[in-house]
mmCIF file of C-alpha atoms in Angstrom:
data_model
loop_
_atom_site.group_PDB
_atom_site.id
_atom_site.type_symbol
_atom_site.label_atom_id
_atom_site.label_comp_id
_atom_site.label_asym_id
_atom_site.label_seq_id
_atom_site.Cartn_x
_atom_site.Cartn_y
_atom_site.Cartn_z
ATOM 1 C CA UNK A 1 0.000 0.000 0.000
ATOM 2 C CA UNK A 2 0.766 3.300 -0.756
ATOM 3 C CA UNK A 3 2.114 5.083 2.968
ATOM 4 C CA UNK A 4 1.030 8.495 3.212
ATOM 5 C CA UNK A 5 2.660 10.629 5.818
ATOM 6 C CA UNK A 6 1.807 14.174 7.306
ATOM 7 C CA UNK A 7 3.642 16.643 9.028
ATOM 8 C CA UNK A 8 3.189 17.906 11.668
ATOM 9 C CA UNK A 9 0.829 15.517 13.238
ATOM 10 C CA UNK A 10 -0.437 18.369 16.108
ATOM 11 C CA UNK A 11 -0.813 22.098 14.612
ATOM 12 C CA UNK A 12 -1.194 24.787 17.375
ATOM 13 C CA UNK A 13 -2.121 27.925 15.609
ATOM 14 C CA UNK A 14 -3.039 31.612 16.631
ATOM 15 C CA UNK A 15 -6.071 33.118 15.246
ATOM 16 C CA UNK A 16 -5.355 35.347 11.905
ATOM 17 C CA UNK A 17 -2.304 33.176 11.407
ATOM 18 C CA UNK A 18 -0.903 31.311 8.276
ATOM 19 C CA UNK A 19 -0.647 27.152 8.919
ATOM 20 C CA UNK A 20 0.367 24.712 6.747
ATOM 21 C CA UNK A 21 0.506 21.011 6.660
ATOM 22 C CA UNK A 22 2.565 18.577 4.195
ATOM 23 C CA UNK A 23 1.846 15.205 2.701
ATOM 24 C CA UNK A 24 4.086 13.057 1.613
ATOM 25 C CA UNK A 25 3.727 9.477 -0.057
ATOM 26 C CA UNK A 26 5.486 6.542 -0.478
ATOM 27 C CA UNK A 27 5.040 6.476 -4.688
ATOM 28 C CA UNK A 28 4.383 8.947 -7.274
ATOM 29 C CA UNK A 29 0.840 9.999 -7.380
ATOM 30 C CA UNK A 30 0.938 10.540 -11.037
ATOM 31 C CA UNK A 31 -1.422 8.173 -12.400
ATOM 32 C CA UNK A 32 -1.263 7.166 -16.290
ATOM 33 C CA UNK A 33 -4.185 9.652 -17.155
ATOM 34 C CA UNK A 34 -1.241 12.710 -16.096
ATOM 35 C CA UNK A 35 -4.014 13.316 -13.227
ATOM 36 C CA UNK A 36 -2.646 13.320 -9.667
ATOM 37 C CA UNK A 37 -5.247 11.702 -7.715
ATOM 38 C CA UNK A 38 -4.444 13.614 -4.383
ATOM 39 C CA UNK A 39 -7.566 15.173 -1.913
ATOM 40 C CA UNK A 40 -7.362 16.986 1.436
ATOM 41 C CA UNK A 41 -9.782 16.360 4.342
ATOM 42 C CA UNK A 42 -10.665 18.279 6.928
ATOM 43 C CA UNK A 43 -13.259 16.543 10.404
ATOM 44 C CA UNK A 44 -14.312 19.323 12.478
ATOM 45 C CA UNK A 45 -15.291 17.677 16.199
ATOM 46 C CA UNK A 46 -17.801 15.094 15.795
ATOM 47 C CA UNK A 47 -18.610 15.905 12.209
ATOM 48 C CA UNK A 48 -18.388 13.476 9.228
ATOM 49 C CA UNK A 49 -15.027 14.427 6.994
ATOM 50 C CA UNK A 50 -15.477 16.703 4.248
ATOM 51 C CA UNK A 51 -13.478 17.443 1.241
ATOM 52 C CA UNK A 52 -11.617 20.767 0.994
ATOM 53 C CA UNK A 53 -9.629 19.855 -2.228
ATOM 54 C CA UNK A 54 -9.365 17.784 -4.908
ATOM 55 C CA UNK A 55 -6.969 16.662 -7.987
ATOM 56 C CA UNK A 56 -4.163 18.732 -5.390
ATOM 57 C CA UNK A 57 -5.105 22.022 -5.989
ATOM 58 C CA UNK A 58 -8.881 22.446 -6.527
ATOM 59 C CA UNK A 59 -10.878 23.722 -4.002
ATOM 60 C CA UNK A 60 -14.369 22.025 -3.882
ATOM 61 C CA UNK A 61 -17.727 24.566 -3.744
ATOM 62 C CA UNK A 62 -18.503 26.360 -1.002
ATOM 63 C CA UNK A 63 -15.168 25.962 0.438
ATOM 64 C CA UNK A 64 -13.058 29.101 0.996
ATOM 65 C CA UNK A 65 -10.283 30.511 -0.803
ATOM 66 C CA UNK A 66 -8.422 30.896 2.470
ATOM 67 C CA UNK A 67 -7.351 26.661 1.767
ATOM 68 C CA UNK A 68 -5.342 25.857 -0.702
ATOM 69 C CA UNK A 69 -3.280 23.251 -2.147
ATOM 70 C CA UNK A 70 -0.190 22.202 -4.009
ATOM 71 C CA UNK A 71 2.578 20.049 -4.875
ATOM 72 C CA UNK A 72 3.389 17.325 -7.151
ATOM 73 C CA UNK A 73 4.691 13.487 -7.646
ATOM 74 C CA UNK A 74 5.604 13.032 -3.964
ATOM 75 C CA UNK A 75 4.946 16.108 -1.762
ATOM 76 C CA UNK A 76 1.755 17.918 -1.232
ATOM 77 C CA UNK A 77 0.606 21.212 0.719
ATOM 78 C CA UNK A 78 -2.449 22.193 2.420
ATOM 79 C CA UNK A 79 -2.128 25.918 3.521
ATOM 80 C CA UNK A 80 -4.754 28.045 5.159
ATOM 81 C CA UNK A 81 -3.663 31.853 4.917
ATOM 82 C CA UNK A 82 -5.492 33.024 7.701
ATOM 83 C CA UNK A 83 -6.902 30.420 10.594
ATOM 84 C CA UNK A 84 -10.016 31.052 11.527
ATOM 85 C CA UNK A 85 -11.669 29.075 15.046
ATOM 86 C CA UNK A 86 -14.179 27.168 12.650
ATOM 87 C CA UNK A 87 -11.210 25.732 11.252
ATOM 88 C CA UNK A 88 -10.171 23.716 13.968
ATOM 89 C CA UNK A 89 -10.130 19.629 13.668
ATOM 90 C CA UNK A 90 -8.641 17.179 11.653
ATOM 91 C CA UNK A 91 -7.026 17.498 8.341
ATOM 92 C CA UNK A 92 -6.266 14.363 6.305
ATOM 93 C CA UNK A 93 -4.243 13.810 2.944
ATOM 94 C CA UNK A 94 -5.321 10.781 1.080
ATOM 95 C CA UNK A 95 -4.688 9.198 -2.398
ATOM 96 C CA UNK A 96 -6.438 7.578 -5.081
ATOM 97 C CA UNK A 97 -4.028 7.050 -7.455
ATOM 98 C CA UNK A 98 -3.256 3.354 -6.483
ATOM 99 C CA UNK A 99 -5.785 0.880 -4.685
ATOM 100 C CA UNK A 100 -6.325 0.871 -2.224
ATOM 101 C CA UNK A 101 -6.700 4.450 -1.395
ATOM 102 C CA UNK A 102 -4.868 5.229 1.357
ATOM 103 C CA UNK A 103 -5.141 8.506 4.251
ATOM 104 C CA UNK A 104 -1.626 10.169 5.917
ATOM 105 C CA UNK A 105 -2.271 10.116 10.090
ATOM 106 C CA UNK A 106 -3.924 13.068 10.389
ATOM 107 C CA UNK A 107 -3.366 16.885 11.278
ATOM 108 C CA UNK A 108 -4.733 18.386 14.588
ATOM 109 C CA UNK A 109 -4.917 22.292 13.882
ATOM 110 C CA UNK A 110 -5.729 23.680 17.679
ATOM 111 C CA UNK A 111 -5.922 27.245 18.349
ATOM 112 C CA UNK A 112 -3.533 28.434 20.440
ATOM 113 C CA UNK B 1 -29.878 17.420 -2.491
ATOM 114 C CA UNK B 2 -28.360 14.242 -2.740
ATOM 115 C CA UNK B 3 -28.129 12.828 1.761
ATOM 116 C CA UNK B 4 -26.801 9.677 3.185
ATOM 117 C CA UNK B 5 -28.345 8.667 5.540
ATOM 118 C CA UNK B 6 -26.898 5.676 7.680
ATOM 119 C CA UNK B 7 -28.442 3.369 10.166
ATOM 120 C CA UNK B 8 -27.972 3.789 14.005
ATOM 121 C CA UNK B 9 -25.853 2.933 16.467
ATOM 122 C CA UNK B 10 -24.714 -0.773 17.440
ATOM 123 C CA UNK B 11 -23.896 -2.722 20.773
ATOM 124 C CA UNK B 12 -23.049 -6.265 19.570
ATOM 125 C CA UNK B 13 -20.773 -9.071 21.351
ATOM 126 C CA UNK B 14 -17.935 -10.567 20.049
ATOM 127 C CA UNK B 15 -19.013 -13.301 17.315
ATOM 128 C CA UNK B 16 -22.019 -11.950 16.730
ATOM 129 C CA UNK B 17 -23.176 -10.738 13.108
ATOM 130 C CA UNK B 18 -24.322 -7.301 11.752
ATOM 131 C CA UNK B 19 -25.395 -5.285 8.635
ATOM 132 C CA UNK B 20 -25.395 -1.600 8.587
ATOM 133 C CA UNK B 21 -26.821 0.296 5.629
ATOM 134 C CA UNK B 22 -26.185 3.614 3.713
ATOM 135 C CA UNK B 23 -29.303 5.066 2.187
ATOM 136 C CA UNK B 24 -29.120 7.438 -0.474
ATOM 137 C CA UNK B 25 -31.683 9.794 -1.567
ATOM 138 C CA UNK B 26 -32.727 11.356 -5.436
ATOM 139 C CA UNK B 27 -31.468 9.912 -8.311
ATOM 140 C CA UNK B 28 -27.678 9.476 -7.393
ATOM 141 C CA UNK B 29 -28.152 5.857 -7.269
ATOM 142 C CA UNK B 30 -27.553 4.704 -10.770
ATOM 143 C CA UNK B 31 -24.346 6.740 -11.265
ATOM 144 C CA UNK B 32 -22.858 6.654 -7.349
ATOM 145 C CA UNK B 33 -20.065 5.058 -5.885
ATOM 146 C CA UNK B 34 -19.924 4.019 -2.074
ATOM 147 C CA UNK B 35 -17.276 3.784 -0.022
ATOM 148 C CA UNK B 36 -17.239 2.851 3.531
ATOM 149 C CA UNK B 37 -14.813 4.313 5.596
ATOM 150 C CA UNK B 38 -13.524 2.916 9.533
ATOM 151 C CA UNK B 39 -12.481 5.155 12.102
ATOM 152 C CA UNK B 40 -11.397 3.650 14.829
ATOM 153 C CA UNK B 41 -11.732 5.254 18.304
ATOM 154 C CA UNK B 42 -9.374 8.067 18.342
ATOM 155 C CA UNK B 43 -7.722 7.513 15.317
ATOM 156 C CA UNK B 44 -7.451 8.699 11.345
ATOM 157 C CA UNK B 45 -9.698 7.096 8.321
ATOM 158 C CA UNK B 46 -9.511 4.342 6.610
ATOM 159 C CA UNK B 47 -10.932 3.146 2.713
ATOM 160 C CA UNK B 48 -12.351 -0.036 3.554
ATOM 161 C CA UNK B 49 -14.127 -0.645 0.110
ATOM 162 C CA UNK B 50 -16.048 1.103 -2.450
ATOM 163 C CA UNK B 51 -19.076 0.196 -4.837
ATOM 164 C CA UNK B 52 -20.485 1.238 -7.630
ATOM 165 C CA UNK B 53 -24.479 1.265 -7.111
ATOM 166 C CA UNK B 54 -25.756 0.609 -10.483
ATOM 167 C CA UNK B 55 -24.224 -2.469 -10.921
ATOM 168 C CA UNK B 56 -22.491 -3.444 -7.870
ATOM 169 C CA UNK B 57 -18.974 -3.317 -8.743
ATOM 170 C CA UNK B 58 -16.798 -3.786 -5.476
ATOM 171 C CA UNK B 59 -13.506 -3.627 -4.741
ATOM 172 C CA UNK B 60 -12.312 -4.654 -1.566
ATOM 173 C CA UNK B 61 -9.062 -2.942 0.558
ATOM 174 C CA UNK B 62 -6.471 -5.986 0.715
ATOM 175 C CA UNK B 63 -6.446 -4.979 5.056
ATOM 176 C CA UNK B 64 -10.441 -5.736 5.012
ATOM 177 C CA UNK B 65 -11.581 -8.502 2.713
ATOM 178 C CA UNK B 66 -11.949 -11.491 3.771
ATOM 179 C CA UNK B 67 -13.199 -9.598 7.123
ATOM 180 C CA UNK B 68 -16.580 -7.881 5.457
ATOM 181 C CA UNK B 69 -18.763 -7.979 3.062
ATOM 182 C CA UNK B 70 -19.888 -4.871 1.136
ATOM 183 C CA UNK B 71 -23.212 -5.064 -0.923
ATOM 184 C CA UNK B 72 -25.937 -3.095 -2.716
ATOM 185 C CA UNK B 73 -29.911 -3.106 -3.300
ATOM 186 C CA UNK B 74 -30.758 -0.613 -6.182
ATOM 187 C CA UNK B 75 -34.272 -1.183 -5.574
ATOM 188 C CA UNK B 76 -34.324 0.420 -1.921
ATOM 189 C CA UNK B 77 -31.213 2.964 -3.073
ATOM 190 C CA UNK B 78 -29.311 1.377 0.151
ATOM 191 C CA UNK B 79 -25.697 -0.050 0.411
ATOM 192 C CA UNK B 80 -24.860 -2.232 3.053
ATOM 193 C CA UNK B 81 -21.767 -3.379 5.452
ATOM 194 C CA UNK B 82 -21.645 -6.607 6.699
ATOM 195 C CA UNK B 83 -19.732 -8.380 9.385
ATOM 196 C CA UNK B 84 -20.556 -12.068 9.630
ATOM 197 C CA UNK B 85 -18.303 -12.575 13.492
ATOM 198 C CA UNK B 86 -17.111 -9.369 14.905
ATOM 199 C CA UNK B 87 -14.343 -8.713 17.620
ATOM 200 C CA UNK B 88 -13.853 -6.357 20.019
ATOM 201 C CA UNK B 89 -11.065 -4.801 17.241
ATOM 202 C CA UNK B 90 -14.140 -3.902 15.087
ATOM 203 C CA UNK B 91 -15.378 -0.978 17.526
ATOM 204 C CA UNK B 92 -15.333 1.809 15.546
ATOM 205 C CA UNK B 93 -17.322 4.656 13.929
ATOM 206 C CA UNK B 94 -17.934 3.765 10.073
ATOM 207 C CA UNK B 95 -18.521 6.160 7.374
ATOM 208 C CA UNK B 96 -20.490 6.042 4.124
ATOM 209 C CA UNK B 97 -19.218 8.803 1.404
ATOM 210 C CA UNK B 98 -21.142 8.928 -2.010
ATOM 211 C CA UNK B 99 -20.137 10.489 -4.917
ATOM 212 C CA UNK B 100 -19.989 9.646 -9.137
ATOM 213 C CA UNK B 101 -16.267 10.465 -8.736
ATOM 214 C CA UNK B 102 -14.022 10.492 -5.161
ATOM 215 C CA UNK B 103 -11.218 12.139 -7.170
ATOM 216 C CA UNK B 104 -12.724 14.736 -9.855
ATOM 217 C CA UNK B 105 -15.001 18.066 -9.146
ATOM 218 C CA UNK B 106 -18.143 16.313 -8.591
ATOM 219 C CA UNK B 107 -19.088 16.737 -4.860
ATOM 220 C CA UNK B 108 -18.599 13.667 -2.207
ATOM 221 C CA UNK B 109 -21.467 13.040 0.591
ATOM 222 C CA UNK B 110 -21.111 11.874 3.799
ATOM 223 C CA UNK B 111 -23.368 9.734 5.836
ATOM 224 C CA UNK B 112 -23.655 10.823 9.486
ATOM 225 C CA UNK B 113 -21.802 8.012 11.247
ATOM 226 C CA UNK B 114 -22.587 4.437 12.371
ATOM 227 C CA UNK B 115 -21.125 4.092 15.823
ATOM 228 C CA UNK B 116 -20.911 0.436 16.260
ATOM 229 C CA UNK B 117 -19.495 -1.136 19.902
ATOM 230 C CA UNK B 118 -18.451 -4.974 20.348
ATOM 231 C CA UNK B 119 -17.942 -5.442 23.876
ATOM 232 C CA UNK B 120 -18.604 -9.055 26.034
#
């Protein structure tokens, strides 16, 4: 299986303030299509996961343009340019490239 | 709106066998995938499987087959998870997430939760 790691794994962050939180996998991502099958995550507190962003860097409706992603092959970004408190939880990498899809650990963003 | 709507919460004993189910509402049925998701108690998410609706088309994670079944009924728009001897390892929350593509622009919905507890 493809491993997916994040970093860091606990995200204290003051209100206003940039985070960001990186992804890395075991393989390439790049599937034979040239796609890059990467999404981000994020689980508020006892809420069901929803998707911020898809394909790496495409932000999914309704989400705002404070997230956004990047990266390539190997490496992947989620950045938030200004943390908001409705922002806290869980944020997740996860692929789909290669089966079976696989999520990094997790990301606890806490306000400080 | 396209909902998911799963079933409710479980308190089963070791051995013991249980379905949980995934409704989904409008006409997302014929072009949806499923996939169920575990989250074990304090931890991160896992893809346990995934199937198409229309045609029920399942592919099983390597970690989980063997270990559940995953099914579909188009005629009552529901998909199903099915353990057939659970252990105490199978406590967990598990997720449904619908969607005609996981991976493209199309959005992906979420079921509320099952919450299902094997304890002797």
């Amino acid at each position: 299986d493809v491993v997916m790691t994040q970093s860091p794994l606990s995200l204290p962050v003051t209100l206003g303030q940039p985070a960001s939180i990186s992804c890395g996998s075991s393989q390439s991502l790049v599937y034979i299509d040239g796609n890059t099958y990467l999404n981000w995550f994020q689980q508020r507190p006892g809420q069901s996961p929803r998707r911020l962003i898809y394909k790496v860097s495409n932000r999914d409706s309704g989400v705002p343009d404070r997230f956004s992603g990047s990266g390539s092959g190997t490496d992947f970004t989620l950045k938030i340019s200004r943390v908001e408190a409705e922002d806290v939880g869980v944020y997740y990498c996860v692929q789909g490239t290669h089966w079976p899809y696989t999520f990094g650990q997790g990301t606890k963003l806490e306000i400080k | 709106e396209v909902q998911l709507v799963q079933s409710g919460a479980e308190v089963k004993k070791p051995g013991e066998s249980l379905k949980i189910s995934c409704k989904t509402s409008g006409d997302s049925f014929a072009t949806f995938w499923i996939g169920w998701v575990r989250q074990m108690p304090g931890k991160g998410l896992e893809c346990m499987g995934i199937i198409h609706l229309r045609d029920s088309d399942t592919r099983y994670n390597p970690s989980f087959q063997g270990q559940v079944t995953i099914s579909a009924d188009k005629s009552i728009s529901t998909a199903f998870l099915q353990w057939r001897g659970l252990r105490a390892s199978d406590t967990a929350i598990y997720y449904c997430a619908g969607g005609s593509d996981f991976w493209s622009g199309p959005p992906i919905f979420w079921g509320q939760g099952t919450l299902v507890t094997v304890s002797s």
